[in-house]
Amino acid sequence: MTNETLQQYRQEMHDHLTNELLPFWMQRAVDRGNGGFITHFDQHGNDSGEDEKSLIAQTRSIYTYASAHRAGYGNGELADMARHGVDYLITNMWDQEYGGFYWMTNRKGEVLIDQKIVYGQSFAIYCLSEYTLATGDTRGVEYARKVFDLLQKYVVDTCYGGYFEMFHRDWTLKGPGAAGGDRKTLDAHMHLMEAFTTLYECTQEPIHRRKLLEVIELLVTKIMHPAYGTGVPQFWANWQVAPQIKFDVIWGWDRFTEDGVKREAEDNTSYGHNAEFAWLLIHALDVLQIPYDTYRDQLQKSFSHAVDYGVDWEQGGVFVEGSHSGAVYDREKEFWQQAEVLIGFLDAYRILGDEKYWNAYANVHRFVLDKMVNHPIGEWWPLMTRQGVPIWTHMSHSWKINYHTVRAVVQSIRRLDKLIDKE
């Protein structure tokens, strides 16, 4: 790794962000007729016409535009886009009777699914807190606080700790099995950690700090594998490992068998999730002003597993998932895992100092910019073969939105700048 290489990679990322990625969304996303954002685009960047606005896509979009504005991009236009999204979120997706945000509306803003899914509520806290930090508009943190309070009232498991995930409109817990009411997940708790981090950054309130510390401790002691330090996807209420299944409303429709149970359902971990968890934990420790050494063992295990088993040194990029002990199950290349390991490997190199993390970053950087970016359009292909041939070809839908891609490039530039300054 040389200063010249750092400068080259930084310039490549900056060019991609400012000439391709942000323009893709700035030219297409705003729904000027109905409010909110259009989030479904085909491989040519054309609106593919799905009549839905999901909580996850709207909140992730708000986060993207607010955070990119906060990072100094867009000349104010991204702040206007974020404000446009917040207007829609509060007006059309907030439940005036029971509180919280509905899971899905149609394009006109009519409610299609009124359930309260904690994964979506976590992104509401995340994006609204980021929005206030980026713009100063206090509506964001006002509604972020409301959602946080609802989670503490209705969602916390007072017996075993942690948060349940799947609720009806009135915050009654859904049933077992595919309804999801008897499960807890890595995903929800990891995203609550990032949400509470940004909420605490915004408010500096002791209760938000305390709940952030609680969810970090849960992740490290209950959710990450006790030996390998890798993420376990699903649990029963008492934190016993549960076979990973597909839920009715969300999750994993792409990689499950017909009976809704995942292959290797009790022994699988995502390289992308492990790297994402580790860098989000680092960011939380920064906001909390807690030394990295407090969780150094956890960080080393999460990062090293992703590098040692997840990186494809032959074809480039990072695999989808494998066993905790190291066997690779899925050798395809999915967009969001690449995005998260870009940030994670730079943090690992910066903090742990091992050259293998820089080599891993360089590997994924080249794979993304040479193969995964659809350069004529500006966004990333969602799923590719191991060799880098597109399997899925849409540029965006409710689950493949701008949050991972834009965040990865913005945050990678920030970390490359730190390394350049250090050099």
XYZ file of C-alpha atoms in Angstrom:
423
model
C 0.000 0.000 0.000
C 1.494 3.326 -1.088
C 0.275 6.897 -0.907
C -0.057 6.839 -4.687
C -2.368 3.808 -4.494
C -4.439 5.454 -1.763
C -4.836 8.595 -3.879
C -5.797 6.537 -6.937
C -8.452 4.514 -5.075
C -9.812 7.648 -3.435
C -10.108 9.371 -6.814
C -11.837 6.345 -8.358
C -14.373 6.281 -5.521
C -14.965 10.032 -5.720
C -15.485 9.903 -9.484
C -17.912 7.003 -9.160
C -19.879 8.770 -6.423
C -20.125 12.195 -8.025
C -20.377 11.243 -11.707
C -22.395 8.015 -11.572
C -23.952 6.930 -8.287
C -25.446 10.132 -6.861
C -26.585 11.406 -10.290
C -28.457 8.113 -10.858
C -30.655 8.834 -7.840
C -30.822 12.610 -8.099
C -32.192 12.343 -11.643
C -34.796 9.651 -10.937
C -35.880 9.135 -7.356
C -38.154 12.053 -6.412
C -41.870 11.368 -6.925
C -43.061 14.915 -7.546
C -46.697 13.933 -8.000
C -47.310 11.766 -4.928
C -44.417 12.582 -2.607
C -41.691 10.288 -1.374
C -39.423 8.335 -3.667
C -39.695 6.012 -6.615
C -37.492 3.050 -5.732
C -37.914 0.451 -8.500
C -35.705 0.721 -11.598
C -34.790 -1.832 -14.254
C -31.321 -2.543 -15.657
C -31.576 0.486 -17.941
C -32.483 2.804 -15.077
C -36.132 3.082 -16.113
C -38.990 3.105 -13.615
C -40.179 -0.512 -13.560
C -43.635 0.466 -12.328
C -44.192 -1.433 -9.069
C -47.010 0.246 -7.170
C -45.431 0.297 -3.747
C -43.536 2.479 -1.354
C -42.035 0.385 1.419
C -40.914 1.749 4.763
C -37.499 0.198 4.256
C -36.916 1.825 0.853
C -38.261 5.247 1.875
C -36.256 5.411 5.130
C -33.067 4.110 3.552
C -33.430 6.713 0.812
C -33.847 9.503 3.366
C -30.735 8.270 5.155
C -28.775 8.177 1.902
C -29.609 11.718 0.849
C -29.226 13.181 4.355
C -25.905 11.466 5.018
C -24.459 12.344 1.602
C -25.478 15.979 2.172
C -23.890 15.872 5.635
C -20.700 14.535 4.040
C -20.570 17.562 1.736
C -22.096 16.369 -1.534
C -24.974 17.641 -3.676
C -24.802 21.436 -3.179
C -27.982 21.407 -1.105
C -30.070 19.327 -3.513
C -29.639 16.177 -1.432
C -30.911 17.993 1.666
C -34.006 19.025 -0.306
C -34.512 15.411 -1.380
C -34.212 14.184 2.210
C -36.749 16.796 3.334
C -39.107 15.679 0.562
C -38.840 12.106 1.855
C -39.425 13.090 5.475
C -42.563 14.992 4.444
C -43.956 11.820 2.857
C -42.874 9.564 5.716
C -44.591 11.658 8.384
C -47.702 12.472 6.348
C -48.414 9.080 4.773
C -46.648 6.360 6.774
C -47.031 7.477 10.402
C -49.883 5.739 12.254
C -51.787 8.528 13.993
C -53.727 6.089 16.196
C -51.145 3.582 17.424
C -47.876 5.276 16.581
C -45.010 3.911 14.533
C -44.679 3.668 10.777
C -46.662 1.375 8.493
C -44.694 -1.200 6.531
C -45.970 -0.347 3.066
C -48.115 2.075 1.075
C -48.857 2.255 -2.621
C -47.414 5.071 -4.699
C -50.286 7.382 -3.846
C -49.706 6.901 -0.121
C -52.590 4.523 0.652
C -51.659 1.922 3.272
C -51.129 -1.595 1.885
C -49.512 -3.308 4.901
C -50.196 -1.754 8.306
C -47.941 -4.046 10.347
C -45.191 -2.719 12.579
C -41.917 -4.413 11.628
C -39.038 -3.493 13.932
C -36.494 -3.713 11.117
C -38.343 -0.854 9.423
C -38.797 1.110 12.653
C -35.036 0.891 13.251
C -34.368 2.512 9.897
C -36.886 5.223 10.730
C -34.866 6.095 13.844
C -31.636 5.909 11.843
C -32.697 8.094 8.933
C -34.621 10.657 10.982
C -31.742 11.166 13.407
C -29.324 11.490 10.487
C -31.715 13.941 8.833
C -31.719 16.241 11.870
C -27.918 16.035 12.153
C -27.617 16.899 8.453
C -30.222 19.674 8.168
C -31.114 20.923 11.644
C -34.821 20.171 11.008
C -36.033 19.001 14.419
C -38.963 17.015 12.998
C -36.506 14.200 12.381
C -35.352 13.688 15.929
C -38.894 14.346 17.244
C -40.214 11.306 15.382
C -37.043 9.276 16.035
C -37.644 9.771 19.763
C -41.282 8.696 19.384
C -40.303 5.461 17.662
C -37.581 4.755 20.211
C -40.108 5.179 23.040
C -42.606 2.844 21.325
C -39.919 0.175 20.999
C -39.130 0.397 24.710
C -42.839 0.136 25.556
C -43.979 -2.635 23.234
C -41.029 -4.455 21.693
C -38.499 -5.186 24.470
C -38.510 -8.750 25.807
C -38.506 -8.112 29.555
C -37.868 -11.810 30.259
C -34.823 -12.680 28.146
C -33.748 -9.268 26.881
C -33.495 -7.956 23.364
C -36.241 -7.013 20.946
C -38.979 -8.967 19.240
C -39.543 -7.991 15.637
C -42.936 -8.741 14.057
C -46.023 -6.893 15.294
C -49.560 -6.157 14.174
C -50.655 -2.559 13.673
C -51.611 -2.142 17.358
C -48.213 -3.490 18.540
C -49.513 -6.918 19.550
C -46.913 -9.575 18.829
C -47.524 -11.735 15.754
C -47.752 -15.522 15.892
C -44.975 -18.122 15.642
C -43.207 -19.588 12.632
C -43.281 -17.656 9.374
C -45.209 -14.832 11.095
C -41.983 -14.250 13.025
C -43.394 -13.513 16.459
C -41.326 -16.175 18.208
C -37.948 -15.200 16.736
C -35.195 -12.694 17.326
C -32.653 -11.829 14.659
C -29.120 -10.571 14.220
C -30.391 -8.214 11.527
C -32.849 -6.332 13.724
C -30.433 -5.949 16.627
C -27.527 -4.866 14.423
C -29.672 -2.194 12.804
C -31.017 -1.090 16.181
C -27.379 -0.590 17.189
C -26.738 1.691 14.210
C -30.058 3.485 14.824
C -29.397 4.062 18.527
C -25.859 5.216 17.695
C -27.135 7.983 15.428
C -29.989 8.835 17.803
C -27.525 9.228 20.677
C -25.171 11.243 18.469
C -28.110 13.547 17.792
C -29.593 13.871 21.297
C -26.778 13.023 23.756
C -29.552 11.779 26.079
C -28.509 9.252 28.777
C -31.395 6.857 28.007
C -30.315 6.607 24.379
C -26.738 5.926 25.466
C -27.847 3.253 27.933
C -29.993 1.420 25.398
C -27.185 1.573 22.836
C -24.787 0.003 25.349
C -27.385 -2.689 26.121
C -27.853 -3.689 22.493
C -24.080 -3.775 21.911
C -23.652 -6.113 24.862
C -26.467 -8.332 23.591
C -24.899 -8.543 20.155
C -21.483 -9.453 21.524
C -22.621 -11.920 24.212
C -25.790 -13.496 22.764
C -25.851 -13.061 18.971
C -22.254 -13.476 17.824
C -20.939 -17.046 17.850
C -19.185 -17.741 21.190
C -16.151 -19.373 19.564
C -15.834 -17.807 16.105
C -17.220 -14.319 16.798
C -19.429 -14.570 13.715
C -23.056 -13.548 13.378
C -25.814 -16.108 14.013
C -28.920 -15.119 11.994
C -31.948 -16.260 14.049
C -32.816 -17.221 17.625
C -35.745 -18.321 19.733
C -36.917 -15.913 22.418
C -34.548 -17.445 25.005
C -31.505 -16.916 22.704
C -31.204 -20.550 21.697
C -30.164 -20.765 18.042
C -33.156 -21.248 15.737
C -33.097 -22.622 12.170
C -33.107 -19.700 9.756
C -36.512 -19.424 8.070
C -38.228 -17.050 5.683
C -40.703 -14.632 7.279
C -44.061 -13.794 5.685
C -43.511 -10.063 5.303
C -39.779 -9.742 4.679
C -36.473 -11.541 4.396
C -34.579 -13.861 2.264
C -37.012 -14.655 -0.509
C -34.000 -15.084 -2.766
C -32.013 -17.814 -1.050
C -34.438 -20.225 0.622
C -35.708 -23.635 -0.380
C -39.381 -24.062 -1.318
C -40.330 -25.058 2.231
C -39.051 -21.713 3.516
C -36.097 -23.130 5.438
C -32.573 -22.102 4.557
C -29.891 -24.552 3.497
C -27.498 -25.146 6.408
C -30.152 -23.377 8.485
C -28.335 -23.669 11.818
C -24.748 -23.155 10.632
C -24.480 -20.189 8.309
C -23.013 -16.738 8.643
C -22.710 -13.806 6.259
C -19.270 -12.359 5.534
C -20.928 -9.057 4.731
C -22.873 -8.970 7.976
C -19.778 -9.744 10.036
C -17.800 -6.903 8.482
C -20.805 -4.562 8.702
C -21.382 -5.403 12.367
C -17.727 -4.747 13.178
C -17.491 -1.352 11.484
C -20.857 -0.272 12.928
C -19.561 -1.279 16.367
C -16.437 0.829 15.774
C -18.629 3.784 14.819
C -20.771 3.277 17.938
C -17.638 3.222 20.115
C -16.501 6.470 18.470
C -19.829 8.152 19.276
C -19.825 6.719 22.803
C -16.144 7.718 23.257
C -15.233 4.188 24.368
C -11.814 2.663 23.473
C -11.744 0.068 20.684
C -9.810 -2.275 22.971
C -13.033 -2.821 24.943
C -14.198 -5.092 22.115
C -10.908 -5.756 20.341
C -11.275 -9.549 20.455
C -14.737 -9.330 18.888
C -13.539 -6.954 16.174
C -10.590 -9.180 15.286
C -12.781 -12.290 15.034
C -15.454 -10.613 12.898
C -12.996 -9.028 10.497
C -10.586 -11.950 10.206
C -13.360 -14.460 9.432
C -14.585 -12.259 6.595
C -11.076 -11.923 5.150
C -9.842 -15.464 5.747
C -12.913 -17.239 4.338
C -15.046 -14.691 2.503
C -12.638 -13.014 0.083
C -12.347 -14.571 -3.376
C -8.648 -14.093 -4.096
C -8.973 -15.709 -7.532
C -11.961 -13.898 -9.067
C -12.238 -10.865 -6.810
C -14.959 -9.735 -4.428
C -16.452 -11.386 -1.363
C -18.681 -14.473 -1.230
C -22.213 -14.431 0.205
C -21.998 -16.797 3.171
C -20.569 -19.939 4.713
C -20.231 -21.929 7.909
C -18.912 -20.461 11.134
C -15.921 -22.799 10.960
C -14.957 -21.646 7.466
C -16.562 -23.705 4.672
C -17.994 -21.489 1.909
C -21.616 -22.280 0.957
C -22.525 -19.574 -1.536
C -19.866 -18.288 -3.954
C -22.009 -15.763 -5.787
C -21.348 -12.043 -5.392
C -24.168 -9.897 -3.996
C -24.023 -6.105 -3.995
C -24.510 -5.363 -0.312
C -21.802 -7.696 0.985
C -19.277 -5.990 -1.291
C -20.446 -2.596 -0.028
C -20.109 -3.443 3.654
C -16.707 -5.123 3.457
C -15.268 -2.074 1.665
C -15.913 0.000 4.787
C -15.092 -2.831 7.170
C -11.727 -3.775 5.666
C -10.574 -0.149 5.672
C -11.517 0.139 9.348
C -9.796 -3.164 10.109
C -6.597 -2.040 8.394
C -6.722 1.357 10.081
C -7.267 -0.049 13.574
C -5.665 -3.511 13.553
C -2.812 -2.655 11.189
C -2.627 -6.033 9.430
C -1.723 -5.735 5.745
C -4.136 -8.549 4.847
C -7.032 -6.140 5.373
C -5.585 -3.643 2.917
C -5.078 -6.406 0.370
C -8.671 -7.530 0.909
C -9.965 -3.986 0.461
C -7.968 -3.573 -2.754
C -9.361 -6.870 -4.050
C -13.001 -5.909 -3.452
C -12.459 -2.328 -4.633
C -11.259 -3.601 -8.016
C -14.068 -6.149 -8.303
C -16.735 -3.539 -7.555
C -15.447 -0.840 -9.882
C -14.432 -3.194 -12.696
C -17.392 -5.593 -12.629
C -20.195 -4.764 -10.207
C -20.856 -1.157 -11.218
C -23.119 -0.864 -14.250
C -21.123 2.121 -15.508
C -23.422 3.280 -18.337
C -26.272 3.538 -15.789
C -24.399 4.385 -12.594
C -25.676 1.889 -9.995
C -24.454 -1.595 -9.041
C -25.672 -4.947 -10.326
C -27.545 -6.698 -7.477
C -26.230 -10.250 -7.867
C -23.445 -11.735 -9.985
C -21.842 -15.092 -10.607
C -18.538 -15.771 -8.918
C -16.850 -14.567 -12.105
C -18.767 -11.281 -12.197
C -21.551 -11.934 -14.714
C -24.927 -10.389 -13.724
C -27.595 -12.865 -12.545
C -30.207 -10.349 -11.400
C -30.276 -7.196 -13.477
C -32.573 -4.638 -11.792
C -30.885 -1.481 -10.539
C -33.253 -1.009 -7.598
C -36.273 -2.348 -5.745
C -37.429 -2.234 -2.111
C -34.448 -4.287 -0.892
C -31.824 -3.206 -3.408
C -31.795 0.512 -2.822
C -29.095 3.204 -2.501
C -28.322 2.794 1.201
C -25.556 0.183 0.916
C -23.952 1.491 -2.265
C -23.863 5.224 -1.550
C -22.948 4.707 2.107
C -20.089 2.378 1.142
C -18.548 4.905 -1.222
C -19.025 7.921 1.081
C -17.607 6.029 4.063
C -14.737 4.501 2.056
C -13.661 7.963 0.883
C -13.739 9.151 4.489
C -11.491 6.264 5.599
C -9.138 6.588 2.638
C -8.733 10.258 3.568
C -7.733 9.209 7.103
C -5.144 6.810 5.697
C -3.826 9.480 3.305
C -3.494 11.943 6.199
C -1.670 9.294 8.214
C 0.762 8.652 5.347
